[in-house]
mmCIF file of C-alpha atoms (C1' of nucleotides) in Angstrom:
data_model
loop_
_atom_site.group_PDB
_atom_site.id
_atom_site.type_symbol
_atom_site.label_atom_id
_atom_site.label_comp_id
_atom_site.label_asym_id
_atom_site.label_seq_id
_atom_site.Cartn_x
_atom_site.Cartn_y
_atom_site.Cartn_z
ATOM 1 C CA UNK A 4 33.665 33.688 -6.590
ATOM 2 C CA UNK A 5 32.430 33.922 -3.044
ATOM 3 C CA UNK A 6 29.400 31.950 -2.094
ATOM 4 C CA UNK A 7 27.748 30.893 1.132
ATOM 5 C CA UNK A 8 26.492 27.654 -0.374
ATOM 6 C CA UNK A 9 29.712 25.662 -0.221
ATOM 7 C CA UNK A 10 30.245 23.299 -3.127
ATOM 8 C CA UNK A 11 29.899 19.676 -2.079
ATOM 9 C CA UNK A 12 32.988 17.515 -2.336
ATOM 10 C CA UNK A 13 32.038 15.507 -5.427
ATOM 11 C CA UNK A 14 33.325 11.970 -5.846
ATOM 12 C CA UNK A 15 36.650 11.654 -7.645
ATOM 13 C CA UNK A 16 37.271 9.209 -10.490
ATOM 14 C CA UNK A 17 38.175 6.280 -8.266
ATOM 15 C CA UNK A 18 35.358 6.854 -5.809
ATOM 16 C CA UNK A 19 32.903 7.279 -8.605
ATOM 17 C CA UNK A 20 33.979 4.014 -10.220
ATOM 18 C CA UNK A 21 33.776 2.211 -6.894
ATOM 19 C CA UNK A 22 30.317 3.608 -6.140
ATOM 20 C CA UNK A 23 28.853 2.821 -9.536
ATOM 21 C CA UNK A 24 30.374 -0.642 -9.374
ATOM 22 C CA UNK A 25 28.973 -1.227 -5.934
ATOM 23 C CA UNK A 26 25.472 -0.133 -6.941
ATOM 24 C CA UNK A 27 25.500 -2.244 -10.098
ATOM 25 C CA UNK A 28 26.920 -5.327 -8.391
ATOM 26 C CA UNK A 29 24.465 -5.049 -5.571
ATOM 27 C CA UNK A 30 21.411 -4.626 -7.755
ATOM 28 C CA UNK A 31 22.239 -7.537 -10.013
ATOM 29 C CA UNK A 32 23.422 -9.817 -7.243
ATOM 30 C CA UNK A 33 20.327 -9.306 -5.111
ATOM 31 C CA UNK A 34 18.108 -9.643 -8.135
ATOM 32 C CA UNK A 35 19.619 -12.990 -9.086
ATOM 33 C CA UNK A 36 19.573 -14.387 -5.575
ATOM 34 C CA UNK A 37 15.963 -13.356 -5.163
ATOM 35 C CA UNK A 38 14.966 -14.853 -8.481
ATOM 36 C CA UNK A 39 16.603 -18.179 -7.738
ATOM 37 C CA UNK A 40 15.032 -18.442 -4.297
ATOM 38 C CA UNK A 41 11.634 -17.597 -5.724
ATOM 39 C CA UNK A 42 11.660 -19.916 -8.714
ATOM 40 C CA UNK A 43 13.310 -22.901 -7.067
ATOM 41 C CA UNK A 44 11.902 -22.758 -3.558
ATOM 42 C CA UNK A 45 8.966 -20.345 -3.657
ATOM 43 C CA UNK A 46 10.462 -18.106 -0.976
ATOM 44 C CA UNK A 47 11.613 -14.491 -1.173
ATOM 45 C CA UNK A 48 14.849 -13.148 0.276
ATOM 46 C CA UNK A 49 12.776 -11.645 3.057
ATOM 47 C CA UNK A 50 11.125 -14.994 3.803
ATOM 48 C CA UNK A 51 14.547 -16.565 3.867
ATOM 49 C CA UNK A 52 15.927 -13.997 6.293
ATOM 50 C CA UNK A 53 13.013 -14.514 8.691
ATOM 51 C CA UNK A 54 13.310 -18.296 8.514
ATOM 52 C CA UNK A 55 17.054 -18.098 9.208
ATOM 53 C CA UNK A 56 16.466 -16.179 12.426
ATOM 54 C CA UNK A 57 13.747 -18.599 13.516
ATOM 55 C CA UNK A 58 15.909 -21.668 12.887
ATOM 56 C CA UNK A 59 18.752 -20.053 14.813
ATOM 57 C CA UNK A 60 16.607 -20.420 17.931
ATOM 58 C CA UNK A 61 16.467 -23.897 19.449
ATOM 59 C CA UNK A 62 12.671 -23.879 19.826
ATOM 60 C CA UNK A 63 12.031 -22.095 16.519
ATOM 61 C CA UNK A 64 10.043 -19.515 18.438
ATOM 62 C CA UNK A 65 10.857 -15.798 18.712
ATOM 63 C CA UNK A 66 9.109 -12.661 19.902
ATOM 64 C CA UNK A 67 8.134 -10.278 17.111
ATOM 65 C CA UNK A 68 10.148 -7.387 18.518
ATOM 66 C CA UNK A 69 13.214 -9.618 18.781
ATOM 67 C CA UNK A 70 12.824 -10.630 15.164
ATOM 68 C CA UNK A 71 12.674 -6.943 14.345
ATOM 69 C CA UNK A 72 15.861 -6.297 16.263
ATOM 70 C CA UNK A 73 17.700 -9.184 14.598
ATOM 71 C CA UNK A 74 16.636 -8.188 11.107
ATOM 72 C CA UNK A 75 16.776 -4.425 11.686
ATOM 73 C CA UNK A 76 13.393 -4.124 10.000
ATOM 74 C CA UNK A 77 10.703 -1.569 10.693
ATOM 75 C CA UNK A 78 7.913 -3.013 12.698
ATOM 76 C CA UNK A 79 5.251 -2.364 10.089
ATOM 77 C CA UNK A 80 7.294 -4.157 7.476
ATOM 78 C CA UNK A 81 7.776 -7.079 9.800
ATOM 79 C CA UNK A 82 4.117 -7.163 10.698
ATOM 80 C CA UNK A 83 3.001 -7.145 7.081
ATOM 81 C CA UNK A 84 5.565 -9.738 6.140
ATOM 82 C CA UNK A 85 4.713 -12.101 8.965
ATOM 83 C CA UNK A 86 1.049 -11.828 8.014
ATOM 84 C CA UNK A 87 1.898 -12.909 4.481
ATOM 85 C CA UNK A 88 4.152 -15.728 5.682
ATOM 86 C CA UNK A 89 1.442 -16.908 8.055
ATOM 87 C CA UNK A 90 -1.101 -16.946 5.249
ATOM 88 C CA UNK A 91 1.276 -19.120 3.255
ATOM 89 C CA UNK A 92 1.807 -21.458 6.189
ATOM 90 C CA UNK A 93 5.513 -20.757 6.754
ATOM 91 C CA UNK A 94 5.090 -19.421 10.304
ATOM 92 C CA UNK A 95 2.479 -19.549 13.051
ATOM 93 C CA UNK A 96 1.548 -17.217 15.872
ATOM 94 C CA UNK A 97 1.042 -17.857 19.555
ATOM 95 C CA UNK A 98 0.244 -15.547 22.415
ATOM 96 C CA UNK A 99 2.848 -14.451 24.913
ATOM 97 C CA UNK A 100 1.919 -15.454 28.469
ATOM 98 C CA UNK A 101 4.190 -12.950 30.224
ATOM 99 C CA UNK A 102 3.221 -9.892 28.152
ATOM 100 C CA UNK A 103 -0.228 -9.831 26.603
ATOM 101 C CA UNK A 104 0.792 -7.085 24.155
ATOM 102 C CA UNK A 105 3.367 -9.316 22.534
ATOM 103 C CA UNK A 106 3.279 -12.322 20.256
ATOM 104 C CA UNK A 107 5.475 -15.292 19.494
ATOM 105 C CA UNK A 108 6.266 -16.302 15.945
ATOM 106 C CA UNK A 109 6.979 -19.964 15.396
ATOM 107 C CA UNK A 110 8.367 -21.731 12.359
ATOM 108 C CA UNK A 111 6.043 -24.407 10.978
ATOM 109 C CA UNK A 112 6.925 -27.788 9.491
ATOM 110 C CA UNK A 113 6.332 -26.283 6.067
ATOM 111 C CA UNK A 114 8.600 -23.366 6.978
ATOM 112 C CA UNK A 115 11.355 -25.718 8.033
ATOM 113 C CA UNK A 116 10.955 -27.720 4.845
ATOM 114 C CA UNK A 117 11.123 -24.531 2.800
ATOM 115 C CA UNK A 118 14.386 -23.286 4.276
ATOM 116 C CA UNK A 119 16.002 -26.710 4.231
ATOM 117 C CA UNK A 120 15.146 -26.914 0.571
ATOM 118 C CA UNK A 121 16.283 -23.379 -0.237
ATOM 119 C CA UNK A 122 19.460 -23.053 1.807
ATOM 120 C CA UNK A 123 21.843 -25.398 -0.037
ATOM 121 C CA UNK A 124 21.133 -23.935 -3.469
ATOM 122 C CA UNK A 125 21.202 -20.418 -2.052
ATOM 123 C CA UNK A 126 24.607 -20.775 -0.467
ATOM 124 C CA UNK A 127 25.906 -22.417 -3.633
ATOM 125 C CA UNK A 128 24.811 -19.417 -5.642
ATOM 126 C CA UNK A 129 26.360 -16.983 -3.152
ATOM 127 C CA UNK A 130 29.579 -18.954 -3.528
ATOM 128 C CA UNK A 131 29.437 -19.153 -7.276
ATOM 129 C CA UNK A 132 28.614 -15.504 -7.931
ATOM 130 C CA UNK A 133 30.423 -13.920 -5.008
ATOM 131 C CA UNK A 134 32.987 -15.695 -2.824
ATOM 132 C CA UNK A 135 34.529 -17.780 -5.596
ATOM 133 C CA UNK A 136 35.395 -14.491 -7.329
ATOM 134 C CA UNK A 137 37.169 -13.029 -4.271
ATOM 135 C CA UNK A 138 40.580 -13.567 -2.719
ATOM 136 C CA UNK A 139 40.745 -14.177 1.057
ATOM 137 C CA UNK A 140 42.234 -10.703 1.449
ATOM 138 C CA UNK A 141 39.300 -9.177 -0.422
ATOM 139 C CA UNK A 142 36.864 -11.007 1.842
ATOM 140 C CA UNK A 143 38.632 -9.548 4.877
ATOM 141 C CA UNK A 144 38.551 -6.067 3.396
ATOM 142 C CA UNK A 145 34.860 -6.359 2.620
ATOM 143 C CA UNK A 146 34.112 -7.351 6.199
ATOM 144 C CA UNK A 147 36.157 -4.374 7.437
ATOM 145 C CA UNK A 148 34.347 -1.997 5.103
ATOM 146 C CA UNK A 149 30.974 -3.245 6.281
ATOM 147 C CA UNK A 150 31.944 -2.904 9.927
ATOM 148 C CA UNK A 151 33.290 0.602 9.485
ATOM 149 C CA UNK A 152 30.261 1.838 7.596
ATOM 150 C CA UNK A 153 27.864 0.164 10.018
ATOM 151 C CA UNK A 154 29.705 1.794 12.915
ATOM 152 C CA UNK A 155 29.315 5.209 11.286
ATOM 153 C CA UNK A 156 25.613 4.662 10.810
ATOM 154 C CA UNK A 157 25.201 3.612 14.413
ATOM 155 C CA UNK A 158 26.833 6.821 15.633
ATOM 156 C CA UNK A 159 24.972 8.927 13.096
ATOM 157 C CA UNK A 160 21.351 9.774 13.815
ATOM 158 C CA UNK A 161 19.292 6.607 14.104
ATOM 159 C CA UNK A 162 17.009 5.617 11.198
ATOM 160 C CA UNK A 163 14.041 7.691 12.392
ATOM 161 C CA UNK A 164 11.954 4.881 13.768
ATOM 162 C CA UNK A 165 14.380 2.485 15.405
ATOM 163 C CA UNK A 166 11.714 0.166 16.664
ATOM 164 C CA UNK B 1099 28.246 -41.849 4.817
ATOM 165 C CA UNK B 1100 27.857 -42.037 1.093
ATOM 166 C CA UNK B 1101 25.249 -39.823 -0.490
ATOM 167 C CA UNK B 1102 24.486 -38.678 -3.995
ATOM 168 C CA UNK B 1103 23.240 -35.309 -2.771
ATOM 169 C CA UNK B 1104 26.598 -33.654 -2.211
ATOM 170 C CA UNK B 1105 26.711 -31.348 0.784
ATOM 171 C CA UNK B 1106 27.018 -27.726 -0.272
ATOM 172 C CA UNK B 1107 30.188 -25.920 0.712
ATOM 173 C CA UNK B 1108 28.782 -23.775 3.523
ATOM 174 C CA UNK B 1109 30.324 -20.402 4.268
ATOM 175 C CA UNK B 1110 33.175 -20.430 6.760
ATOM 176 C CA UNK B 1111 33.414 -18.038 9.710
ATOM 177 C CA UNK B 1112 35.108 -15.252 7.784
ATOM 178 C CA UNK B 1113 32.888 -15.543 4.754
ATOM 179 C CA UNK B 1114 29.818 -15.658 6.904
ATOM 180 C CA UNK B 1115 30.854 -12.520 8.761
ATOM 181 C CA UNK B 1116 31.622 -10.745 5.509
ATOM 182 C CA UNK B 1117 28.290 -11.754 3.955
ATOM 183 C CA UNK B 1118 26.193 -10.771 6.951
ATOM 184 C CA UNK B 1119 28.085 -7.497 7.188
ATOM 185 C CA UNK B 1120 27.571 -6.806 3.530
ATOM 186 C CA UNK B 1121 23.840 -7.490 3.710
ATOM 187 C CA UNK B 1122 23.384 -5.359 6.819
ATOM 188 C CA UNK B 1123 25.491 -2.473 5.515
ATOM 189 C CA UNK B 1124 23.719 -2.508 2.219
ATOM 190 C CA UNK B 1125 20.223 -2.567 3.648
ATOM 191 C CA UNK B 1126 20.855 0.265 6.059
ATOM 192 C CA UNK B 1127 22.865 2.370 3.663
ATOM 193 C CA UNK B 1128 20.291 2.172 0.877
ATOM 194 C CA UNK B 1129 17.499 2.789 3.334
ATOM 195 C CA UNK B 1130 19.125 5.973 4.626
ATOM 196 C CA UNK B 1131 20.034 7.311 1.233
ATOM 197 C CA UNK B 1132 16.488 6.679 0.009
ATOM 198 C CA UNK B 1133 14.963 8.336 3.040
ATOM 199 C CA UNK B 1134 17.080 11.455 2.717
ATOM 200 C CA UNK B 1135 16.369 11.832 -0.979
ATOM 201 C CA UNK B 1136 12.658 11.382 -0.368
ATOM 202 C CA UNK B 1137 12.267 13.725 2.586
ATOM 203 C CA UNK B 1138 14.573 16.494 1.382
ATOM 204 C CA UNK B 1139 13.988 16.460 -2.353
ATOM 205 C CA UNK B 1140 10.834 14.386 -2.926
ATOM 206 C CA UNK B 1141 12.641 11.974 -5.235
ATOM 207 C CA UNK B 1142 13.298 8.260 -4.825
ATOM 208 C CA UNK B 1143 16.596 6.529 -5.546
ATOM 209 C CA UNK B 1144 15.014 5.230 -8.732
ATOM 210 C CA UNK B 1145 13.978 8.745 -9.793
ATOM 211 C CA UNK B 1146 17.503 9.915 -9.055
ATOM 212 C CA UNK B 1147 19.079 7.159 -11.142
ATOM 213 C CA UNK B 1148 16.865 7.980 -14.113
ATOM 214 C CA UNK B 1149 17.551 11.707 -13.840
ATOM 215 C CA UNK B 1150 21.307 11.083 -13.676
ATOM 216 C CA UNK B 1151 21.250 9.188 -16.965
ATOM 217 C CA UNK B 1152 19.161 11.906 -18.609
ATOM 218 C CA UNK B 1153 21.453 14.711 -17.474
ATOM 219 C CA UNK B 1154 24.465 12.744 -18.727
ATOM 220 C CA UNK B 1155 23.135 13.328 -22.236
ATOM 221 C CA UNK B 1156 23.750 16.771 -23.697
ATOM 222 C CA UNK B 1157 20.168 17.211 -24.919
ATOM 223 C CA UNK B 1158 18.571 15.556 -21.887
ATOM 224 C CA UNK B 1159 16.798 13.174 -24.241
ATOM 225 C CA UNK B 1160 17.220 9.383 -24.352
ATOM 226 C CA UNK B 1161 15.417 6.452 -25.961
ATOM 227 C CA UNK B 1162 13.568 4.240 -23.482
ATOM 228 C CA UNK B 1163 15.503 1.114 -24.424
ATOM 229 C CA UNK B 1164 18.775 2.974 -23.978
ATOM 230 C CA UNK B 1165 17.692 4.071 -20.518
ATOM 231 C CA UNK B 1166 16.934 0.439 -19.792
ATOM 232 C CA UNK B 1167 20.366 -0.600 -20.954
ATOM 233 C CA UNK B 1168 22.105 2.089 -18.874
ATOM 234 C CA UNK B 1169 20.174 1.264 -15.736
ATOM 235 C CA UNK B 1170 20.013 -2.499 -16.320
ATOM 236 C CA UNK B 1171 16.311 -2.387 -15.437
ATOM 237 C CA UNK B 1172 13.603 -4.624 -16.769
ATOM 238 C CA UNK B 1173 11.502 -2.889 -19.345
ATOM 239 C CA UNK B 1174 8.257 -3.175 -17.424
ATOM 240 C CA UNK B 1175 9.849 -1.620 -14.372
ATOM 241 C CA UNK B 1176 11.176 1.211 -16.478
ATOM 242 C CA UNK B 1177 7.858 1.705 -18.199
ATOM 243 C CA UNK B 1178 5.928 1.871 -14.937
ATOM 244 C CA UNK B 1179 8.494 4.159 -13.404
ATOM 245 C CA UNK B 1180 8.611 6.563 -16.316
ATOM 246 C CA UNK B 1181 4.819 6.746 -16.267
ATOM 247 C CA UNK B 1182 4.922 7.822 -12.615
ATOM 248 C CA UNK B 1183 7.737 10.296 -13.238
ATOM 249 C CA UNK B 1184 5.806 11.756 -16.153
ATOM 250 C CA UNK B 1185 2.702 12.143 -14.015
ATOM 251 C CA UNK B 1186 4.801 14.033 -11.484
ATOM 252 C CA UNK B 1187 6.275 16.261 -14.186
ATOM 253 C CA UNK B 1188 9.899 15.100 -13.876
ATOM 254 C CA UNK B 1189 10.147 13.791 -17.439
ATOM 255 C CA UNK B 1190 8.254 14.184 -20.708
ATOM 256 C CA UNK B 1191 7.726 11.926 -23.699
ATOM 257 C CA UNK B 1192 8.152 12.574 -27.390
ATOM 258 C CA UNK B 1193 7.776 10.321 -30.399
ATOM 259 C CA UNK B 1194 10.741 8.916 -32.218
ATOM 260 C CA UNK B 1195 10.766 9.973 -35.876
ATOM 261 C CA UNK B 1196 13.080 7.208 -37.097
ATOM 262 C CA UNK B 1197 11.323 4.304 -35.352
ATOM 263 C CA UNK B 1198 7.611 4.649 -34.638
ATOM 264 C CA UNK B 1199 7.717 1.839 -32.060
ATOM 265 C CA UNK B 1200 10.095 3.792 -29.845
ATOM 266 C CA UNK B 1201 9.830 6.803 -27.604
ATOM 267 C CA UNK B 1202 12.131 9.496 -26.353
ATOM 268 C CA UNK B 1203 12.205 10.466 -22.700
ATOM 269 C CA UNK B 1204 13.202 14.025 -21.971
ATOM 270 C CA UNK B 1205 14.052 15.656 -18.670
ATOM 271 C CA UNK B 1206 11.803 18.615 -17.822
ATOM 272 C CA UNK B 1207 12.705 21.880 -16.124
ATOM 273 C CA UNK B 1208 11.183 20.504 -12.937
ATOM 274 C CA UNK B 1209 13.234 17.325 -13.345
ATOM 275 C CA UNK B 1210 16.420 19.330 -13.729
ATOM 276 C CA UNK B 1211 15.529 21.399 -10.690
ATOM 277 C CA UNK B 1212 14.868 18.248 -8.689
ATOM 278 C CA UNK B 1213 18.207 16.598 -9.407
ATOM 279 C CA UNK B 1214 20.158 19.830 -8.956
ATOM 280 C CA UNK B 1215 18.516 20.162 -5.589
ATOM 281 C CA UNK B 1216 19.051 16.536 -4.578
ATOM 282 C CA UNK B 1217 22.549 15.826 -5.864
ATOM 283 C CA UNK B 1218 24.713 17.921 -3.514
ATOM 284 C CA UNK B 1219 23.085 16.578 -0.361
ATOM 285 C CA UNK B 1220 23.069 13.059 -1.752
ATOM 286 C CA UNK B 1221 26.771 13.028 -2.527
ATOM 287 C CA UNK B 1222 27.487 14.551 0.868
ATOM 288 C CA UNK B 1223 25.643 11.711 2.548
ATOM 289 C CA UNK B 1224 27.428 9.100 0.440
ATOM 290 C CA UNK B 1225 30.674 10.711 1.537
ATOM 291 C CA UNK B 1226 29.724 10.962 5.148
ATOM 292 C CA UNK B 1227 28.375 7.441 5.560
ATOM 293 C CA UNK B 1228 30.606 5.632 3.104
ATOM 294 C CA UNK B 1229 33.768 7.074 1.589
ATOM 295 C CA UNK B 1230 34.869 9.005 4.651
ATOM 296 C CA UNK B 1231 34.964 5.670 6.497
ATOM 297 C CA UNK B 1232 37.201 3.989 3.901
ATOM 298 C CA UNK B 1233 40.921 4.127 3.157
ATOM 299 C CA UNK B 1234 41.985 4.657 -0.462
ATOM 300 C CA UNK B 1235 43.126 1.041 -0.539
ATOM 301 C CA UNK B 1236 39.700 -0.130 0.584
ATOM 302 C CA UNK B 1237 38.061 1.929 -2.149
ATOM 303 C CA UNK B 1238 40.300 0.250 -4.723
ATOM 304 C CA UNK B 1239 39.489 -3.179 -3.334
ATOM 305 C CA UNK B 1240 35.781 -2.481 -3.412
ATOM 306 C CA UNK B 1241 35.969 -1.458 -7.048
ATOM 307 C CA UNK B 1242 37.891 -4.656 -7.846
ATOM 308 C CA UNK B 1243 35.347 -6.781 -6.003
ATOM 309 C CA UNK B 1244 32.497 -5.185 -7.887
ATOM 310 C CA UNK B 1245 34.203 -5.670 -11.234
ATOM 311 C CA UNK B 1246 35.031 -9.304 -10.547
ATOM 312 C CA UNK B 1247 31.520 -10.168 -9.398
ATOM 313 C CA UNK B 1248 29.935 -8.274 -12.280
ATOM 314 C CA UNK B 1249 32.202 -10.137 -14.709
ATOM 315 C CA UNK B 1250 31.077 -13.454 -13.256
ATOM 316 C CA UNK B 1251 27.442 -12.499 -13.613
ATOM 317 C CA UNK B 1252 27.964 -11.445 -17.207
ATOM 318 C CA UNK B 1253 29.464 -14.834 -18.090
ATOM 319 C CA UNK B 1254 26.846 -16.689 -16.060
ATOM 320 C CA UNK B 1255 23.397 -17.105 -17.586
ATOM 321 C CA UNK B 1256 21.819 -13.709 -18.248
ATOM 322 C CA UNK B 1257 19.066 -12.457 -15.909
ATOM 323 C CA UNK B 1258 16.209 -14.204 -17.759
ATOM 324 C CA UNK B 1259 14.846 -11.189 -19.559
ATOM 325 C CA UNK B 1260 17.842 -9.096 -20.529
ATOM 326 C CA UNK B 1261 15.814 -6.427 -22.227
ATOM 327 C "C1'" DT C 282 2.329 7.951 28.451
ATOM 328 C "C1'" DA C 283 4.983 4.513 26.301
ATOM 329 C "C1'" DA C 284 5.821 -0.256 24.384
ATOM 330 C "C1'" DG C 285 4.400 -4.055 21.321
ATOM 331 C "C1'" DA C 286 2.179 -4.723 17.412
ATOM 332 C "C1'" DT C 287 -1.339 -4.172 13.485
ATOM 333 C "C1'" DT C 288 -3.700 -1.759 9.694
ATOM 334 C "C1'" DG C 289 -4.737 0.913 5.289
ATOM 335 C "C1'" DA C 290 -3.165 3.606 1.731
ATOM 336 C "C1'" DC C 291 0.316 4.438 -1.501
ATOM 337 C "C1'" DG C 292 4.338 4.017 -4.346
ATOM 338 C "C1'" DG C 293 7.711 0.486 -6.147
ATOM 339 C "C1'" DT C 294 8.918 -4.137 -8.561
ATOM 340 C "C1'" DT C 295 8.019 -8.473 -11.041
ATOM 341 C "C1'" DC C 296 5.649 -11.581 -14.043
ATOM 342 C "C1'" DA C 297 2.946 -12.676 -17.869
ATOM 343 C "C1'" DA C 298 0.207 -10.997 -21.409
ATOM 344 C "C1'" DT C 299 -0.520 -7.595 -24.852
ATOM 345 C "C1'" DC C 300 -0.044 -4.003 -28.379
ATOM 346 C "C1'" DT C 301 2.187 -1.837 -32.303
ATOM 347 C "C1'" DT C 302 5.548 -1.409 -35.743
ATOM 348 C "C1'" DA C 303 10.046 -3.318 -38.151
ATOM 349 C "C1'" DT D 515 8.482 -13.307 -36.102
ATOM 350 C "C1'" DA D 516 10.910 -10.210 -33.339
ATOM 351 C "C1'" DA D 517 11.853 -5.536 -31.224
ATOM 352 C "C1'" DG D 518 10.248 -1.549 -28.529
ATOM 353 C "C1'" DA D 519 7.261 -0.596 -25.215
ATOM 354 C "C1'" DT D 520 2.911 -0.690 -22.216
ATOM 355 C "C1'" DT D 521 -0.517 -2.810 -19.128
ATOM 356 C "C1'" DG D 522 -2.827 -5.242 -15.079
ATOM 357 C "C1'" DA D 523 -2.482 -8.165 -11.274
ATOM 358 C "C1'" DA D 524 -0.020 -9.465 -7.315
ATOM 359 C "C1'" DC D 525 3.426 -8.899 -4.020
ATOM 360 C "C1'" DC D 526 6.699 -5.883 -1.202
ATOM 361 C "C1'" DG D 527 8.082 -1.812 1.841
ATOM 362 C "C1'" DT D 528 7.091 2.777 4.039
ATOM 363 C "C1'" DC D 529 4.464 6.149 6.304
ATOM 364 C "C1'" DA D 530 1.059 7.666 9.396
ATOM 365 C "C1'" DA D 531 -2.570 6.368 12.213
ATOM 366 C "C1'" DT D 532 -4.430 3.138 15.366
ATOM 367 C "C1'" DC D 533 -5.244 -0.412 18.870
ATOM 368 C "C1'" DT D 534 -4.238 -2.783 23.150
ATOM 369 C "C1'" DT D 535 -1.799 -3.557 27.279
ATOM 370 C "C1'" DA D 536 2.204 -2.124 30.708
#
DNA sequence: TAAGATTGACGGTTCAATCTTA
DNA sequence: TAAGATTGAACCGTCAATCTTA
C-alpha cells in the first residue's frame, strides 16, 4: 500500500520496556522525594532547587534572571515561585543598584535553616532509592545518556521561551 | 570529632554529575513532550497516558480502580483528571452492574481520534530526542536501572496511599 | 524595541474529608 | 469497617498579557 503519510517508527520491544520503565521510575522516584521533603522539612522539590542555587553563591544573593538560567525555569514560574517562597520567609528581595529593572534574591536565615535541615535526609533518600541500587558502570552510563539527550535538545529548537 | 548525628554520605563527583544530569534531562524532556502534545493535539501527557491504557483494552472500557493501578496514580488525581477528560469529551462513564460502588470509564470516538492523532508525532519526538541518541547497550542499561530502582521502591515502604 | 520581571487566569496535583455501597 | 470513588481547598506550572527600565 502506497501512502504519503509515512508510518512512524514505533518503539520496539526493548525500547518500549526501557521507556515505560523510565517513566514509571521517574514518576515514583520524584513523588517519593517530594513527599519526604514536604513532610519532614516543609519544603518542595522546587524550593529545594532554588535554595541549592542560592547557597552555591558565597553571599547567598543571586539575580532573578541568573536563577532562571541555572534552573532552566520559565521566568513566570520562577516569579510565582519566588513570590511564594518570599511569603513563607525562605527568601528576601532587594533592588539591583546597577539595573533598576532587575532584582536580587537573597536566602534568609530561615531559608538556610530549611535547606540545612532538608539536605541530609534528602541525599540519604536519593542514595537509598537510587545510587545504592546502581553499579558504578550504570552511574556512568546514566550520566552519558543525560549528556547525550541534553545535547540533542540544545541543538533542537529551543523550548519556545528560553528566557 | 565525635557526634551522634552521623554525617550523611554525600554524593561523590560522578554521582553528583549523574544526578544533576538526570534531573535536567528529565525536566526538559518531559517539558518538551508535554508542550508538543498540547500544541499539536490538545492533549496533556496525563490525558495521553489515560488514553493509552484505555486503548490497550479491547472494548476500550476499564474500571476506575484498574486505571489507577495501571497508572500508579492516586485516586483523587485520577478522579479529578477523569472529570476533566469527561467534560472535554475524551472519555465517558457508565455504571458497573456487578459492583454499584464502581464505575467504568470508556474511551469516546473523540478520545480515539485524539490519541490516533497524537501518537505518531509523540513517538517520533521520543525517538528524535531520546532513543536516536542512545546505543542499544545504553537502552538495555536504562531498562535495568529502572527495574532495579522500581524494585527497591516496591520493597521500601509503599507511597502512603497505595490506592 | 527589547530585556528583566510580574500578574491573572486556567489546568494539574495533593491532602484530608466525605459519600455510598460491600 | 473497609473498598471504590468523589469533592473542595490549597499549592504548583504554563500561557498570554503587562509593566517598567535600558
